[in-house]
Coordinates of C-alpha atoms and ligand atoms in Angstrom, one line a residue:
M157 CA 0.0 0.0 0.0
Q158 CA 1.3 3.5 -0.9
C159 CA 1.8 6.1 1.8
D160 CA 3.6 9.4 2.1
T161 CA 5.2 8.9 5.5
L162 CA 5.8 5.9 7.6
W163 CA 6.8 6.2 11.3
I164 CA 8.3 3.0 12.5
T165 CA 9.8 1.7 15.8
C166 CA 7.5 3.8 17.9
R167 CA 5.4 3.2 21.0
L168 CA 1.9 4.6 20.6
A169 CA -0.5 6.0 23.1
T170 CA -3.4 6.0 20.7
L171 CA -6.1 7.1 23.1
D172 CA -8.4 4.9 21.0
P173 CA -11.5 4.4 23.1
A174 CA -11.9 0.9 21.8
L175 CA -8.7 -0.1 23.6
E176 CA -7.9 -0.1 27.3
G177 CA -6.5 2.9 29.1
L178 CA -4.2 5.0 27.0
G179 CA -4.6 2.5 24.1
I180 CA -1.0 1.6 24.2
V181 CA 0.7 -0.2 21.3
E182 CA 4.3 -1.3 21.8
N183 CA 6.2 -1.7 18.6
G184 CA 3.8 0.6 16.7
V185 CA 3.7 2.0 13.2
I186 CA 1.9 5.0 11.8
A187 CA 1.3 5.5 8.1
A188 CA 0.0 8.8 6.7
R189 CA -1.3 9.8 3.3
D190 CA -2.6 13.2 2.2
G191 CA -2.3 14.5 5.8
R192 CA -4.5 11.7 7.2
I193 CA -3.7 8.6 9.2
L194 CA -3.9 5.5 7.0
Y195 CA -2.9 3.1 9.7
A196 CA -1.9 3.4 13.4
G197 CA -1.3 0.3 15.3
S198 CA 0.9 -2.7 15.8
A199 CA 3.8 -3.3 13.4
D200 CA 2.8 -7.0 13.4
D201 CA -0.6 -6.4 11.9
A202 CA 0.4 -3.6 9.6
P203 CA -0.1 -4.0 5.8
A204 CA 3.1 -3.7 3.7
F205 CA 3.6 -0.1 2.9
Q206 CA 5.6 1.6 0.1
A207 CA 6.5 4.8 1.8
A208 CA 7.9 7.9 0.1
R209 CA 9.6 8.6 3.5
T210 CA 10.3 6.4 6.4
I211 CA 11.1 7.8 9.9
D212 CA 12.7 5.6 12.5
C213 CA 11.4 6.8 15.9
E214 CA 14.0 4.7 17.8
G215 CA 11.5 3.6 20.4
R216 CA 10.1 7.1 21.1
W217 CA 6.4 7.6 22.2
I218 CA 3.8 9.1 19.9
T219 CA 0.6 10.6 21.2
P220 CA -2.1 12.5 19.3
G221 CA -1.1 16.1 18.8
L222 CA -2.2 18.0 21.9
I223 CA -5.4 20.1 21.8
D224 CA -5.9 23.2 24.0
P225 CA -9.7 23.6 24.0
H226 CA -10.0 26.9 26.0
T227 CA -7.7 29.9 25.5
H228 CA -8.0 33.6 25.3
L229 CA -4.8 34.0 23.2
V230 CA -5.9 37.1 21.3
F231 CA -5.4 40.2 23.4
A232 CA -3.1 43.2 23.7
G233 CA -1.2 44.7 26.6
D234 CA -0.3 42.9 29.8
R235 CA -1.4 42.7 33.4
A236 CA 1.8 42.1 35.3
H237 CA 1.1 45.2 37.4
E238 CA -2.2 43.7 38.5
F239 CA -0.3 40.6 39.6
E240 CA 1.8 42.9 41.8
L241 CA -1.4 44.4 43.3
R242 CA -2.8 40.9 44.0
L243 CA 0.5 40.0 45.7
A244 CA -0.1 43.0 47.9
G245 CA -3.5 41.8 48.9
A246 CA -6.0 43.0 46.3
S247 CA -8.5 40.4 45.1
Y248 CA -9.4 39.6 41.5
E249 CA -12.9 40.9 42.1
E250 CA -11.7 44.1 43.7
I251 CA -9.4 44.8 40.8
A252 CA -12.2 44.1 38.3
R253 CA -14.6 46.4 40.1
A254 CA -12.0 49.1 40.2
G255 CA -11.9 49.2 36.4
G256 CA -8.9 46.9 36.0
G257 CA -9.1 43.3 35.1
I258 CA -10.8 42.4 31.8
V259 CA -11.6 46.0 31.0
S260 CA -8.0 47.1 31.1
T261 CA -7.2 44.4 28.5
M262 CA -10.2 45.6 26.6
R263 CA -8.8 49.1 26.3
A264 CA -5.5 47.7 25.0
T265 CA -7.2 45.3 22.6
R266 CA -9.4 48.1 21.2
A267 CA -6.4 50.2 20.6
A268 CA -4.6 47.5 18.7
S269 CA -4.9 46.7 15.0
E270 CA -5.7 43.2 13.7
E271 CA -2.1 42.8 12.7
E272 CA -0.9 43.9 16.2
L273 CA -3.2 41.4 17.8
I274 CA -1.7 38.7 15.7
Q275 CA 1.8 39.7 16.5
A276 CA 0.9 39.9 20.3
A277 CA -0.6 36.4 20.2
L278 CA 2.1 34.6 18.2
P279 CA 4.6 34.1 21.0
R280 CA 1.8 32.6 23.1
L281 CA 0.7 30.3 20.3
D282 CA 4.3 29.4 19.6
A283 CA 4.8 28.4 23.2
L284 CA 1.8 26.0 22.9
I285 CA 3.1 24.6 19.6
A286 CA 6.5 24.0 21.1
E287 CA 4.8 21.6 23.5
G288 CA 3.1 19.6 20.8
V289 CA -0.2 21.5 20.4
T290 CA -1.7 20.9 17.0
T291 CA -5.2 22.4 17.6
V292 CA -6.1 25.4 19.7
E293 CA -9.4 27.0 20.6
I294 CA -9.2 30.8 20.7
K295 CA -11.8 33.1 22.1
S296 CA -12.6 36.7 21.4
G297 CA -13.9 38.7 24.4
Y298 CA -11.5 41.6 24.9
G299 CA -13.0 43.8 22.1
L300 CA -16.5 44.0 23.5
S301 CA -17.8 46.1 20.5
L302 CA -18.9 44.8 17.2
D303 CA -15.8 46.0 15.3
D304 CA -13.3 45.0 18.0
E305 CA -14.9 41.5 18.4
I306 CA -14.8 41.0 14.6
K307 CA -11.1 42.2 14.6
S308 CA -10.3 39.7 17.4
L309 CA -12.0 36.8 15.7
R310 CA -10.3 37.6 12.4
A311 CA -7.0 37.7 14.2
A312 CA -7.8 34.2 15.7
R313 CA -8.5 32.8 12.3
A314 CA -5.4 34.4 10.9
L315 CA -3.3 32.7 13.5
G316 CA -4.3 29.4 11.9
E317 CA -3.0 30.7 8.6
V318 CA 0.4 31.9 9.8
R319 CA 1.2 28.8 11.8
R320 CA 0.6 25.1 11.0
V321 CA -2.0 24.6 13.6
G322 CA -5.8 24.1 13.7
V323 CA -7.8 26.9 15.2
S324 CA -11.3 26.8 16.5
A325 CA -12.6 30.4 17.0
T326 CA -15.1 31.2 19.7
F327 CA -17.1 34.4 20.1
L328 CA -17.1 35.5 23.7
G329 CA -18.9 38.8 23.5
A330 CA -20.5 38.1 26.9
H331 CA -17.2 38.2 28.7
A332 CA -17.4 41.5 30.5
L333 CA -19.5 44.6 30.5
P334 CA -17.8 47.4 28.5
P335 CA -17.8 50.7 30.5
E336 CA -20.1 52.5 28.0
Y337 CA -22.8 50.0 29.1
R338 CA -22.1 50.3 32.8
D339 CA -25.7 51.4 33.6
D340 CA -27.5 49.2 31.2
P341 CA -26.1 45.6 31.0
D342 CA -29.2 44.4 29.3
A343 CA -28.6 46.8 26.4
Y344 CA -25.2 45.3 26.0
I345 CA -26.6 41.8 25.9
A346 CA -29.1 43.0 23.3
L347 CA -26.1 44.3 21.2
V348 CA -24.4 40.9 21.6
C349 CA -27.6 39.0 20.6
E350 CA -29.0 41.3 17.9
K351 CA -25.9 42.7 16.2
M352 CA -22.8 40.8 17.1
I353 CA -24.0 37.2 16.8
P354 CA -25.8 37.8 13.5
A355 CA -22.8 39.7 12.0
I356 CA -20.3 37.1 13.2
A357 CA -22.4 34.2 12.1
A358 CA -22.9 35.8 8.7
R359 CA -19.1 36.2 8.2
G360 CA -18.4 32.6 9.4
L361 CA -16.0 34.0 12.0
A362 CA -16.9 31.8 14.9
D363 CA -17.3 28.0 15.5
A364 CA -19.1 28.5 18.8
V365 CA -20.4 31.1 21.3
D366 CA -19.2 31.3 24.9
G367 CA -20.2 33.4 27.9
F368 CA -19.0 34.3 31.4
C369 CA -21.8 33.4 33.8
E370 CA -20.7 34.9 37.1
G371 CA -21.4 37.6 39.6
I372 CA -18.7 39.8 38.0
G373 CA -19.8 38.6 34.5
F374 CA -23.4 38.0 33.3
S375 CA -26.4 36.5 35.0
P376 CA -28.0 33.1 33.9
A377 CA -30.9 35.1 32.5
Q378 CA -28.6 37.2 30.3
I379 CA -26.6 34.2 29.2
R380 CA -29.8 32.4 28.3
R381 CA -30.5 35.2 25.8
V382 CA -27.0 34.9 24.3
F383 CA -27.5 31.1 24.0
E384 CA -30.9 31.6 22.3
A385 CA -29.3 33.9 19.8
A386 CA -26.5 31.5 19.1
R387 CA -29.0 28.7 18.6
D388 CA -31.0 30.9 16.2
H389 CA -27.8 31.3 14.1
G390 CA -26.8 27.6 14.2
L391 CA -23.8 28.1 16.5
P392 CA -23.0 25.7 19.3
V393 CA -22.5 27.1 22.8
K394 CA -20.1 26.6 25.7
L395 CA -19.9 28.4 29.1
H396 CA -17.5 29.7 31.8
A397 CA -19.5 28.3 34.6
E398 CA -19.2 27.9 38.4
Q399 CA -15.7 29.4 38.5
L400 CA -16.1 31.8 41.5
S401 CA -19.6 30.9 42.6
N402 CA -22.5 28.5 41.8
L403 CA -25.1 30.0 39.6
S404 CA -26.1 26.7 38.0
G405 CA -24.6 27.8 34.8
A406 CA -23.6 24.2 33.9
V407 CA -27.3 23.1 34.2
M408 CA -28.3 25.8 31.7
A409 CA -25.4 24.9 29.4
V410 CA -26.6 21.3 29.3
E411 CA -30.1 22.6 28.5
F412 CA -28.6 24.2 25.4
D413 CA -26.6 21.0 24.5
A414 CA -23.4 22.9 25.1
L415 CA -20.1 21.5 23.9
S416 CA -18.5 22.2 27.3
A417 CA -18.9 23.8 30.6
D418 CA -15.6 25.2 31.8
H419 CA -13.9 25.8 35.2
L420 CA -16.6 24.2 37.4
E421 CA -14.8 24.7 40.8
H422 CA -18.2 25.4 42.4
L423 CA -20.3 22.8 40.5
D424 CA -22.8 21.1 42.8
A425 CA -24.4 17.6 42.7
A426 CA -27.3 18.8 40.5
G427 CA -24.7 20.2 38.0
V428 CA -22.8 16.9 37.9
A429 CA -26.1 15.0 37.4
A430 CA -27.1 17.3 34.5
M431 CA -23.7 17.0 32.9
A432 CA -23.8 13.2 33.3
A433 CA -27.0 13.0 31.3
S434 CA -25.5 15.1 28.4
R435 CA -22.7 15.2 25.9
T436 CA -21.4 18.4 27.6
V437 CA -17.7 18.1 28.4
A438 CA -16.3 19.3 31.7
T439 CA -13.3 21.4 30.7
L440 CA -11.1 21.9 33.7
L441 CA -8.7 24.8 34.0
P442 CA -6.2 24.1 36.8
G443 CA -4.0 27.1 35.7
A444 CA -6.7 29.5 36.7
Y445 CA -7.4 27.6 39.9
Y446 CA -3.7 27.8 40.8
F447 CA -3.1 31.4 39.7
T448 CA -6.2 32.8 41.6
R449 CA -5.3 30.7 44.6
E450 CA -8.7 29.2 44.5
T451 CA -9.2 26.7 47.3
K452 CA -12.3 24.9 46.1
V453 CA -11.4 22.0 43.8
P454 CA -13.8 21.0 41.1
P455 CA -15.8 17.9 42.1
I456 CA -13.5 15.5 40.1
A457 CA -14.4 12.3 42.0
A458 CA -18.1 13.0 41.4
L459 CA -17.5 13.9 37.7
R460 CA -15.5 10.7 37.3
A461 CA -18.1 8.5 39.1
A462 CA -20.8 10.0 36.9
G463 CA -18.8 9.3 33.7
V464 CA -18.6 12.9 32.7
S465 CA -16.0 13.5 30.0
M466 CA -13.1 15.7 31.4
A467 CA -10.9 17.9 29.2
L468 CA -8.0 20.1 30.2
A469 CA -7.0 23.5 28.9
T470 CA -4.6 26.3 29.7
D471 CA -7.3 29.1 29.8
C472 CA -4.4 31.3 28.6
N473 CA -5.5 34.8 29.5
P474 CA -3.8 37.9 31.0
G475 CA -5.8 38.0 34.2
T476 CA -6.3 34.6 35.8
S477 CA -4.1 32.2 33.9
P478 CA -1.1 33.6 32.1
L479 CA -0.2 30.0 31.1
T480 CA 1.0 28.6 27.8
S481 CA 2.1 25.1 28.8
P482 CA -0.3 22.1 28.3
L483 CA 2.4 19.9 30.0
L484 CA 2.2 22.1 33.2
V485 CA -1.6 21.9 32.9
M486 CA -1.4 18.1 33.1
N487 CA 0.9 18.3 36.1
M488 CA -1.4 20.7 37.9
A489 CA -4.5 18.6 37.1
A490 CA -2.7 15.6 38.6
T491 CA -1.2 17.4 41.6
L492 CA -4.0 19.9 42.5
F493 CA -7.1 18.0 41.2
R494 CA -5.9 14.4 41.7
M495 CA -6.6 13.4 38.2
T496 CA -4.9 10.3 36.9
V497 CA -2.2 10.2 34.2
E498 CA -4.7 8.6 31.9
E499 CA -7.3 11.3 32.6
C500 CA -4.7 14.0 32.1
L501 CA -3.5 12.7 28.7
A502 CA -7.0 12.1 27.5
G503 CA -7.9 15.6 28.7
V504 CA -5.4 17.2 26.3
T505 CA -6.1 14.9 23.4
R506 CA -9.3 12.9 23.0
E507 CA -11.5 14.7 25.5
A508 CA -10.2 18.1 24.3
A509 CA -11.2 17.1 20.8
R510 CA -14.7 16.1 22.1
A511 CA -15.0 19.5 23.8
L512 CA -14.5 21.2 20.4
D513 CA -16.8 18.8 18.6
L514 CA -13.7 17.6 16.6
L515 CA -13.5 14.0 17.8
H516 CA -14.5 12.6 14.5
D517 CA -11.4 14.3 13.0
R518 CA -8.8 14.5 15.7
G519 CA -7.8 13.6 19.3
T520 CA -6.8 9.9 18.9
L521 CA -4.5 7.9 16.7
E522 CA -7.0 6.2 14.5
A523 CA -7.1 5.5 10.7
G524 CA -9.0 8.2 8.9
K525 CA -8.2 11.1 11.3
A526 CA -5.9 14.0 10.7
C527 CA -2.3 13.0 11.1
D528 CA -1.5 15.4 13.9
L529 CA 1.1 13.8 16.2
A530 CA 3.4 14.6 19.1
I531 CA 6.6 12.5 19.3
W532 CA 8.2 12.4 22.7
D533 CA 11.6 11.6 24.1
I534 CA 10.2 9.7 27.1
E535 CA 10.3 6.2 28.5
R536 CA 6.7 6.1 29.7
P537 CA 3.7 8.4 29.2
A538 CA 3.5 9.3 32.9
E539 CA 6.6 11.5 32.3
L540 CA 4.5 14.0 30.4
V541 CA 2.5 14.6 33.5
Y542 CA 5.1 14.1 36.2
R543 CA 7.8 16.5 35.2
M544 CA 7.5 20.3 35.7
G545 CA 9.1 22.9 33.4
F546 CA 10.6 20.3 31.1
N547 CA 9.7 19.8 27.5
P548 CA 10.5 16.4 26.0
L549 CA 8.9 17.0 22.7
H550 CA 11.1 15.5 19.9
A551 CA 8.9 16.4 16.9
R552 CA 5.5 17.7 16.1
V553 CA 3.5 16.6 13.0
W554 CA 0.6 18.6 11.7
R555 CA -1.4 17.1 8.9
G556 CA 1.2 14.5 8.1
Q557 CA 4.1 16.9 8.0
Ligands
DI6_1419 N1 -12.8 33.7 33.3 C1 -11.5 33.9 33.6 O1 -10.9 33.3 34.4 C2 -11.0 34.9 32.6 N2 -12.2 35.2 31.9 C3 -13.2 34.5 32.3 O2 -14.3 34.6 31.8 C4 -10.4 36.1 33.2 C5 -10.1 37.0 32.1 C6 -9.3 38.2 32.5 O3 -9.2 38.5 33.7 O4 -8.8 38.9 31.7
FE1420 FE1 -11.5 31.4 30.1

């Protein structure tokens, strides 16, 4: 059988759900043609391939390319000074209420051109890519006006053109209240629903719609309107839910068949039960938990017992998670949230793909899927979770190259 590239003498963590655990194949082979996996499995069962190129992996491990399913990579400015204020005792809410926080990033983002936003995001994207990321979700949400949200989403899409990486773009207009709507939050929600979502849907600029359901964000009633507008325009939804308090956002997300409910530190039993009866993925963000010094851990044991899919993401953003390392995310998920190695690796591959509704195309090493691979200089998969501040990536393959 003809193929473009053949990787031989590798160990595979396929994450194939039909196999046990990580779906490990010792003495594996991967064959790719036209950017897709033709075969991934045991060398013993492999058909005879005529490969244009053969790469000997010398026993290295191959996982699916990593997927970061929740980031806010596109923004301008930085918030290092706020970090200093927080170290001196100010809380995240206090800073937000004093006009800092998200709104300070909004000002810088509005002042930046699309090209400047791309240039500002590239070092963050490159840091993810350097750790084997082949697909990244990128939210808008720091423009908060029609033009600035469109600019941000265009920058997100453009990042997928200037780098060899898959980009899922998410419209997060309901992220924060821009100051010009301070006295009339519902009028801002009306703008999001009646102007922004239709314009963004018409331009094909977003793959999903997200919101920040929180005391310092938007109420469940306001988010409901956003979700209804998204549904009217054929866009799937996801939600920042139960990060700082429990507003039963996850229950509402499930009602709208959301792709994911994210954060979930304050998720209660009713929220877990609702998610268990849905396809909605629990996307956990240990970087934000760590950086905000949150003490309430998401109900991992309950989510696990209920069989809820769990994904992991960096939540890369300037305020609560200035993090661009999926490897560190896995370590934090294991150490802070007590997730297993298997859950951590599935969380940045298969379950992350599920959270972006891309599991049919990515997230596991299976024939027919995109040939997005991460090749690692490790002796066992647990090393990817165990070490801190160390990057054993040997090579990254995107679409077979
Ligand atoms: N939740 C978060 O943790 C970030 N956004 C959100 O909805 C914070 C964003 C920021 O502070 O800039
Ligand atoms: Fe976020």
